[in-house]
Amino acid sequence: MKAIVAKKYGPPSVLHLVEMAKPVPKDNEVLIKVCASSINSGDHRTLRAKPFFIRFMGAGILRPKQPIPGIDMAGVVQAVGRGVSRFKPGDEVYGDVYTDGSGAFAEYVCLSQDTNITRKPKNMSFAQSAAVPVAGLTALQALRDHGHVKAGDEVLVNGASGGVGTFCVIIAKALGAVVTGVCSTRNVDLVREIGADHVIDYKKQGIAKLDKRYDAVIDIAANITPNDYTRMLKPGGRGVLVGFSSMLGMLQIMRKGKKSKSQAATFGMMGMAQANIKDFDTLREMMEDGQITPVIDKIYPLEKAADAMRYFEEKHARAKVVISMCEGA
């Protein structure tokens, strides 16, 4: 099979297309023909080993422990081990390969049937489905579990045009919230098109100048200070720092001031989403019900994965960048 491999840490140029043996499923595993994957911020951070401490968090101290990048996956089950009962050949699936220690930038992957994969949405392409797992799951858990967003809530999404941000806007609207998205000038139309009720161009109006209060502030950009939270949140409101950047963002916030207890508004940190089959099923149902339609910026073939990663890093990709392994994915 063909796969993208990084034998060392570095820029996208360290990614190379190689030929390797196709994996063979063990008793409890399924062999999946990968039709599409997508790039997440964690992929490029791991590729560059930045910040440095991720080397000690399982990425590999001297070189990538998993040389094949890619977490998101959508594809077709090709074969199953004799102990597999959840899937059969021909099943279309999507999910997260990270928990199984595998990489998705490859034509095939073997995964345990107990890992976080489930049936692909019937009404979505492989490319659309592959855009969902990490970003969609992060957005769902940030809004539902950390932000406690419900119908009628006023929600601000800071960083609304990226992968997680677009899903935050779309899912918040599906939950019945009134959504304000914060983005740069070139992304205003996109954020409005995906359903935001109000859009703020941060280049024209900084967050520090906002005088409106919200029930929840979902901060993906990780640049909101304690004073900002105090001023922007309603009594009982929730501020949520989202994703890997939240670790760095929380340190930044701690340097800028102490957590405010005024009016019982709170803010907290959400690191990596907790992958689980139940939430992937929830996302699938929302897609099949028409509540979620993933937004894709660009699709690259597998052999152009280095170009895709370079675009993701340098051009501030909007929404999702997808890697396709199958024609018409």
CSV table of C-alpha atoms in Angstrom, one decimal:
chain,number,residue,atom,x,y,z
A,1,MET,CA,0.0,0.0,0.0
A,2,LYS,CA,0.9,3.7,-0.3
A,3,ALA,CA,1.3,5.7,2.9
A,4,ILE,CA,2.7,9.1,4.0
A,5,VAL,CA,5.6,8.7,6.4
A,6,ALA,CA,7.5,11.2,8.6
A,7,LYS,CA,10.7,9.6,9.9
A,8,LYS,CA,11.8,12.7,11.7
A,9,TYR,CA,10.2,15.8,13.2
A,10,GLY,CA,10.2,18.9,11.0
A,11,PRO,CA,8.3,21.0,8.4
A,12,PRO,CA,5.9,19.4,5.8
A,13,SER,CA,8.9,18.6,3.6
A,14,VAL,CA,9.7,15.6,5.9
A,15,LEU,CA,6.5,13.9,4.7
A,16,HIS,CA,7.2,11.3,2.0
A,17,LEU,CA,5.1,8.9,0.0
A,18,VAL,CA,6.3,5.3,0.5
A,19,GLU,CA,5.3,1.8,-0.4
A,20,MET,CA,4.8,-0.6,2.5
A,21,ALA,CA,3.1,-3.9,3.2
A,22,LYS,CA,-0.6,-3.8,3.6
A,23,PRO,CA,-1.6,-4.7,7.2
A,24,VAL,CA,-3.3,-8.0,8.0
A,25,PRO,CA,-6.1,-7.9,10.6
A,26,LYS,CA,-5.7,-9.9,13.8
A,27,ASP,CA,-8.6,-11.8,15.4
A,28,ASN,CA,-10.2,-8.7,16.8
A,29,GLU,CA,-9.3,-6.3,14.1
A,30,VAL,CA,-10.8,-4.9,10.9
A,31,LEU,CA,-8.9,-4.0,7.7
A,32,ILE,CA,-10.2,-0.7,6.4
A,33,LYS,CA,-9.5,0.8,2.9
A,34,VAL,CA,-9.1,4.4,3.8
A,35,CYS,CA,-10.9,6.7,1.4
A,36,ALA,CA,-10.2,10.0,3.1
A,37,SER,CA,-8.6,11.6,6.1
A,38,SER,CA,-8.2,15.2,7.2
A,39,ILE,CA,-5.7,17.5,8.9
A,40,ASN,CA,-6.1,18.7,12.4
A,41,SER,CA,-3.9,21.2,14.4
A,42,GLY,CA,-2.6,18.2,16.4
A,43,ASP,CA,-1.2,16.7,13.2
A,44,HIS,CA,1.1,19.7,12.4
A,45,ARG,CA,2.0,20.2,16.0
A,46,THR,CA,3.1,16.6,16.2
A,47,LEU,CA,4.9,16.8,12.9
A,48,ARG,CA,7.0,19.7,14.2
A,49,ALA,CA,7.1,18.5,17.8
A,50,LYS,CA,6.0,22.0,18.9
A,51,PRO,CA,5.7,22.7,21.7
A,52,PHE,CA,8.7,20.5,22.6
A,53,PHE,CA,7.0,18.8,25.6
A,54,ILE,CA,4.7,16.8,23.3
A,55,ARG,CA,7.6,14.5,22.7
A,56,PHE,CA,7.2,13.4,26.3
A,57,MET,CA,3.4,12.9,25.9
A,58,GLY,CA,3.6,9.9,23.7
A,59,ALA,CA,4.6,11.4,20.4
A,60,GLY,CA,8.2,10.1,20.6
A,61,ILE,CA,11.3,11.7,22.1
A,62,LEU,CA,13.7,11.6,19.2
A,63,ARG,CA,11.4,10.9,16.3
A,64,PRO,CA,7.7,10.3,15.7
A,65,LYS,CA,6.5,7.1,17.5
A,66,GLN,CA,3.8,6.7,14.8
A,67,PRO,CA,5.5,7.7,11.5
A,68,ILE,CA,2.2,7.8,9.6
A,69,PRO,CA,0.2,10.9,10.5
A,70,GLY,CA,-3.5,11.4,10.4
A,71,ILE,CA,-6.2,10.9,13.1
A,72,ASP,CA,-9.5,11.2,11.2
A,73,MET,CA,-10.6,8.4,8.9
A,74,ALA,CA,-13.5,7.4,6.6
A,75,GLY,CA,-13.4,4.3,4.5
A,76,VAL,CA,-14.7,0.8,3.7
A,77,VAL,CA,-14.1,-2.4,5.7
A,78,GLN,CA,-12.2,-4.8,3.5
A,79,ALA,CA,-11.7,-7.8,5.8
A,80,VAL,CA,-12.3,-8.8,9.4
A,81,GLY,CA,-10.6,-11.1,11.9
A,82,ARG,CA,-12.4,-14.2,13.0
A,83,GLY,CA,-13.4,-12.6,16.4
A,84,VAL,CA,-15.0,-9.5,14.9
A,85,SER,CA,-18.8,-9.1,15.3
A,86,ARG,CA,-19.4,-5.4,15.0
A,87,PHE,CA,-18.4,-5.1,11.3
A,88,LYS,CA,-18.4,-7.0,8.1
A,89,PRO,CA,-16.7,-6.5,4.7
A,90,GLY,CA,-18.3,-3.7,2.7
A,91,ASP,CA,-19.4,-1.6,5.8
A,92,GLU,CA,-18.7,2.1,5.3
A,93,VAL,CA,-17.2,3.5,8.5
A,94,TYR,CA,-15.7,6.7,10.0
A,95,GLY,CA,-14.0,7.6,13.2
A,96,ASP,CA,-10.7,8.2,15.0
A,97,VAL,CA,-7.6,6.0,14.6
A,98,TYR,CA,-5.6,7.8,17.3
A,99,THR,CA,-6.7,5.6,20.2
A,100,ASP,CA,-5.5,2.5,18.3
A,101,GLY,CA,-2.1,4.0,17.8
A,102,SER,CA,-2.5,4.0,14.0
A,103,GLY,CA,-2.1,6.7,11.3
A,104,ALA,CA,-4.7,7.5,8.6
A,105,PHE,CA,-2.6,9.0,5.9
A,106,ALA,CA,-2.4,5.6,4.2
A,107,GLU,CA,-4.5,3.5,1.8
A,108,TYR,CA,-5.2,0.9,4.5
A,109,VAL,CA,-5.3,0.7,8.2
A,110,CYS,CA,-6.0,-2.1,10.7
A,111,LEU,CA,-8.0,-1.2,13.8
A,112,SER,CA,-9.5,-3.1,16.7
A,113,GLN,CA,-13.3,-3.5,16.4
A,114,ASP,CA,-13.5,-1.9,19.8
A,115,THR,CA,-11.8,1.3,18.8
A,116,ASN,CA,-13.7,4.6,18.1
A,117,ILE,CA,-15.1,3.8,14.6
A,118,THR,CA,-18.7,3.5,13.7
A,119,ARG,CA,-21.0,3.6,10.7
A,120,LYS,CA,-20.5,6.5,8.2
A,121,PRO,CA,-23.3,8.9,7.7
A,122,LYS,CA,-25.4,7.7,4.7
A,123,ASN,CA,-25.8,11.2,3.2
A,124,MET,CA,-22.2,12.3,3.5
A,125,SER,CA,-19.3,11.6,1.2
A,126,PHE,CA,-16.1,10.0,2.5
A,127,ALA,CA,-14.4,13.4,2.3
A,128,GLN,CA,-17.1,15.0,4.4
A,129,SER,CA,-17.2,12.2,6.9
A,130,ALA,CA,-13.4,12.3,7.3
A,131,ALA,CA,-13.6,16.0,8.1
A,132,VAL,CA,-15.7,15.3,11.2
A,133,PRO,CA,-14.1,13.1,13.9
A,134,VAL,CA,-11.6,15.3,15.8
A,135,ALA,CA,-13.0,18.7,15.0
A,136,GLY,CA,-16.7,17.7,15.3
A,137,LEU,CA,-16.2,15.8,18.5
A,138,THR,CA,-14.2,18.7,20.0
A,139,ALA,CA,-17.0,21.2,19.2
A,140,LEU,CA,-19.8,18.9,20.4
A,141,GLN,CA,-18.1,18.3,23.8
A,142,ALA,CA,-17.0,21.9,24.2
A,143,LEU,CA,-20.6,23.1,23.7
A,144,ARG,CA,-22.6,20.4,25.3
A,145,ASP,CA,-20.4,19.1,28.1
A,146,HIS,CA,-18.3,22.2,29.0
A,147,GLY,CA,-20.4,25.1,27.9
A,148,HIS,CA,-23.7,23.5,28.8
A,149,VAL,CA,-25.3,25.2,25.8
A,150,LYS,CA,-29.0,24.9,25.4
A,151,ALA,CA,-31.7,26.3,23.2
A,152,GLY,CA,-32.0,30.1,23.4
A,153,ASP,CA,-28.5,30.6,24.8
A,154,GLU,CA,-26.3,33.4,23.4
A,155,VAL,CA,-23.0,31.9,22.4
A,156,LEU,CA,-19.8,33.5,21.2
A,157,VAL,CA,-17.3,31.4,19.2
A,158,ASN,CA,-13.9,33.0,19.1
A,159,GLY,CA,-12.0,31.5,16.2
A,160,ALA,CA,-15.1,30.6,14.2
A,161,SER,CA,-13.6,29.9,10.8
A,162,GLY,CA,-11.2,27.0,11.5
A,163,GLY,CA,-11.9,23.3,11.7
A,164,VAL,CA,-13.2,23.3,15.3
A,165,GLY,CA,-14.7,26.8,15.0
A,166,THR,CA,-16.9,26.0,12.0
A,167,PHE,CA,-18.3,22.9,13.8
A,168,CYS,CA,-18.9,25.0,16.9
A,169,VAL,CA,-21.0,27.5,15.0
A,170,ILE,CA,-22.9,24.7,13.2
A,171,ILE,CA,-23.5,22.6,16.2
A,172,ALA,CA,-24.4,25.5,18.5
A,173,LYS,CA,-27.1,26.5,15.9
A,174,ALA,CA,-28.3,22.9,15.9
A,175,LEU,CA,-28.7,23.1,19.7
A,176,GLY,CA,-30.9,26.2,19.3
A,177,ALA,CA,-28.4,28.8,20.4
A,178,VAL,CA,-28.0,32.4,19.0
A,179,VAL,CA,-24.4,32.4,17.7
A,180,THR,CA,-21.9,35.2,17.3
A,181,GLY,CA,-18.7,34.2,15.4
A,182,VAL,CA,-15.4,36.0,15.7
A,183,CYS,CA,-13.1,35.7,12.7
A,184,SER,CA,-10.9,37.7,10.3
A,185,THR,CA,-12.1,39.8,7.5
A,186,ARG,CA,-11.7,37.2,4.7
A,187,ASN,CA,-13.8,34.7,6.6
A,188,VAL,CA,-16.8,36.8,7.6
A,189,ASP,CA,-18.9,35.6,4.7
A,190,LEU,CA,-18.1,31.9,5.4
A,191,VAL,CA,-19.0,32.2,9.1
A,192,ARG,CA,-22.3,33.9,8.2
A,193,GLU,CA,-23.0,31.3,5.5
A,194,ILE,CA,-22.7,28.4,8.0
A,195,GLY,CA,-25.3,29.9,10.2
A,196,ALA,CA,-23.9,32.5,12.6
A,197,ASP,CA,-26.5,35.1,13.6
A,198,HIS,CA,-23.8,37.7,14.1
A,199,VAL,CA,-20.2,37.9,12.9
A,200,ILE,CA,-17.5,40.1,14.4
A,201,ASP,CA,-14.4,40.9,12.3
A,202,TYR,CA,-11.7,41.0,15.0
A,203,LYS,CA,-9.5,43.1,12.7
A,204,LYS,CA,-12.1,45.9,12.8
A,205,GLN,CA,-13.5,45.3,16.3
A,206,GLY,CA,-11.4,43.6,19.0
A,207,ILE,CA,-12.9,41.4,21.7
A,208,ALA,CA,-11.7,43.9,24.3
A,209,LYS,CA,-14.2,46.4,22.9
A,210,LEU,CA,-17.3,44.1,23.1
A,211,ASP,CA,-19.9,45.2,25.6
A,212,LYS,CA,-22.4,42.4,25.1
A,213,ARG,CA,-22.8,39.5,27.5
A,214,TYR,CA,-23.1,35.8,26.6
A,215,ASP,CA,-24.3,32.6,28.2
A,216,ALA,CA,-21.2,30.8,26.8
A,217,VAL,CA,-17.9,31.9,25.2
A,218,ILE,CA,-16.1,29.1,23.3
A,219,ASP,CA,-12.5,30.3,22.8
A,220,ILE,CA,-10.5,28.3,20.2
A,221,ALA,CA,-8.1,31.2,19.6
A,222,ALA,CA,-7.1,31.1,23.2
A,223,ASN,CA,-6.6,34.9,23.6
A,224,ILE,CA,-9.3,35.9,26.0
A,225,THR,CA,-8.2,37.3,29.4
A,226,PRO,CA,-9.9,36.9,32.7
A,227,ASN,CA,-11.1,40.5,32.5
A,228,ASP,CA,-12.6,39.7,29.1
A,229,TYR,CA,-14.5,36.7,30.5
A,230,THR,CA,-15.8,38.7,33.5
A,231,ARG,CA,-17.1,41.4,31.2
A,232,MET,CA,-18.5,39.1,28.4
A,233,LEU,CA,-20.2,36.4,30.5
A,234,LYS,CA,-23.7,36.7,31.9
A,235,PRO,CA,-24.2,35.6,35.6
A,236,GLY,CA,-23.7,31.9,35.6
A,237,GLY,CA,-22.1,32.0,32.1
A,238,ARG,CA,-19.4,29.6,31.0
A,239,GLY,CA,-16.2,30.3,29.3
A,240,VAL,CA,-14.4,27.4,27.6
A,241,LEU,CA,-10.8,27.3,26.3
A,242,VAL,CA,-10.8,24.6,23.6
A,243,GLY,CA,-8.3,22.2,22.2
A,244,PHE,CA,-4.6,21.7,22.6
A,245,SER,CA,-4.1,25.5,22.4
A,246,SER,CA,-6.1,25.7,25.6
A,247,MET,CA,-3.1,24.4,27.5
A,248,LEU,CA,-0.9,27.3,26.3
A,249,GLY,CA,-3.9,29.7,26.5
A,250,MET,CA,-4.5,28.8,30.1
A,251,LEU,CA,-0.9,29.6,30.9
A,252,GLN,CA,-1.3,32.9,29.2
A,253,ILE,CA,-4.5,33.7,31.1
A,254,MET,CA,-2.8,32.8,34.4
A,255,ARG,CA,-0.1,35.3,33.6
A,256,LYS,CA,-2.6,38.0,32.8
A,257,GLY,CA,-4.7,37.7,35.9
A,258,LYS,CA,-6.6,35.5,38.3
A,259,LYS,CA,-9.8,33.7,37.7
A,260,SER,CA,-12.7,36.0,38.3
A,261,LYS,CA,-15.5,34.9,40.7
A,262,SER,CA,-17.7,37.9,40.0
A,263,GLN,CA,-21.3,37.1,39.2
A,264,ALA,CA,-20.5,33.4,39.4
A,265,ALA,CA,-19.3,33.3,35.8
A,266,THR,CA,-16.7,30.6,35.3
A,267,PHE,CA,-14.2,29.5,32.7
A,268,GLY,CA,-12.3,26.3,32.3
A,269,MET,CA,-10.0,24.4,30.0
A,270,MET,CA,-10.9,21.6,27.6
A,271,GLY,CA,-8.0,19.7,26.3
A,272,MET,CA,-8.3,17.0,23.7
A,273,ALA,CA,-11.8,15.7,23.1
A,274,GLN,CA,-12.6,12.3,24.6
A,275,ALA,CA,-13.2,10.0,21.7
A,276,ASN,CA,-16.1,7.6,22.1
A,277,ILE,CA,-18.4,5.7,19.8
A,278,LYS,CA,-21.6,7.2,21.4
A,279,ASP,CA,-20.6,10.7,20.4
A,280,PHE,CA,-19.5,9.7,16.9
A,281,ASP,CA,-23.0,8.1,16.6
A,282,THR,CA,-24.5,11.4,17.8
A,283,LEU,CA,-22.6,13.3,15.1
A,284,ARG,CA,-23.6,10.8,12.5
A,285,GLU,CA,-27.3,11.2,13.4
A,286,MET,CA,-27.0,15.0,13.3
A,287,MET,CA,-25.5,14.8,9.8
A,288,GLU,CA,-28.1,12.4,8.6
A,289,ASP,CA,-30.8,14.7,10.1
A,290,GLY,CA,-29.3,17.6,8.1
A,291,GLN,CA,-28.2,19.5,11.3
A,292,ILE,CA,-24.5,19.3,10.4
A,293,THR,CA,-22.8,19.7,7.0
A,294,PRO,CA,-19.0,19.7,7.2
A,295,VAL,CA,-17.2,22.6,5.5
A,296,ILE,CA,-14.2,21.7,3.4
A,297,ASP,CA,-11.6,24.2,2.2
A,298,LYS,CA,-9.5,22.0,0.0
A,299,ILE,CA,-9.1,18.3,-1.0
A,300,TYR,CA,-5.6,17.0,-1.8
A,301,PRO,CA,-4.6,13.5,-3.1
A,302,LEU,CA,-2.5,11.3,-0.8
A,303,GLU,CA,0.7,12.0,-2.8
A,304,LYS,CA,0.2,15.7,-2.2
A,305,ALA,CA,-0.1,15.4,1.6
A,306,ALA,CA,3.0,17.5,2.2
A,307,ASP,CA,1.4,20.3,0.1
A,308,ALA,CA,-1.8,19.9,2.1
A,309,MET,CA,0.1,20.3,5.4
A,310,ARG,CA,2.0,23.3,4.1
A,311,TYR,CA,-1.3,24.9,3.0
A,312,PHE,CA,-2.8,24.2,6.4
A,313,GLU,CA,0.1,25.8,8.2
A,314,GLU,CA,0.9,28.8,6.0
A,315,LYS,CA,-2.5,29.8,4.5
A,316,HIS,CA,-4.6,29.6,7.7
A,317,ALA,CA,-6.9,27.1,6.1
A,318,ARG,CA,-10.6,27.8,6.6
A,319,ALA,CA,-12.7,24.9,7.9
A,320,LYS,CA,-11.2,21.5,7.0
A,321,VAL,CA,-8.4,20.3,4.6
A,322,VAL,CA,-9.0,16.8,3.5
A,323,ILE,CA,-6.6,14.1,2.2
A,324,SER,CA,-8.3,11.8,-0.4
A,325,MET,CA,-7.1,8.2,-1.1
A,326,CYS,CA,-10.0,7.2,-3.5
A,327,GLU,CA,-11.2,8.8,-6.6
A,328,GLY,CA,-14.5,10.6,-6.0
A,329,ALA,CA,-14.2,10.4,-2.2
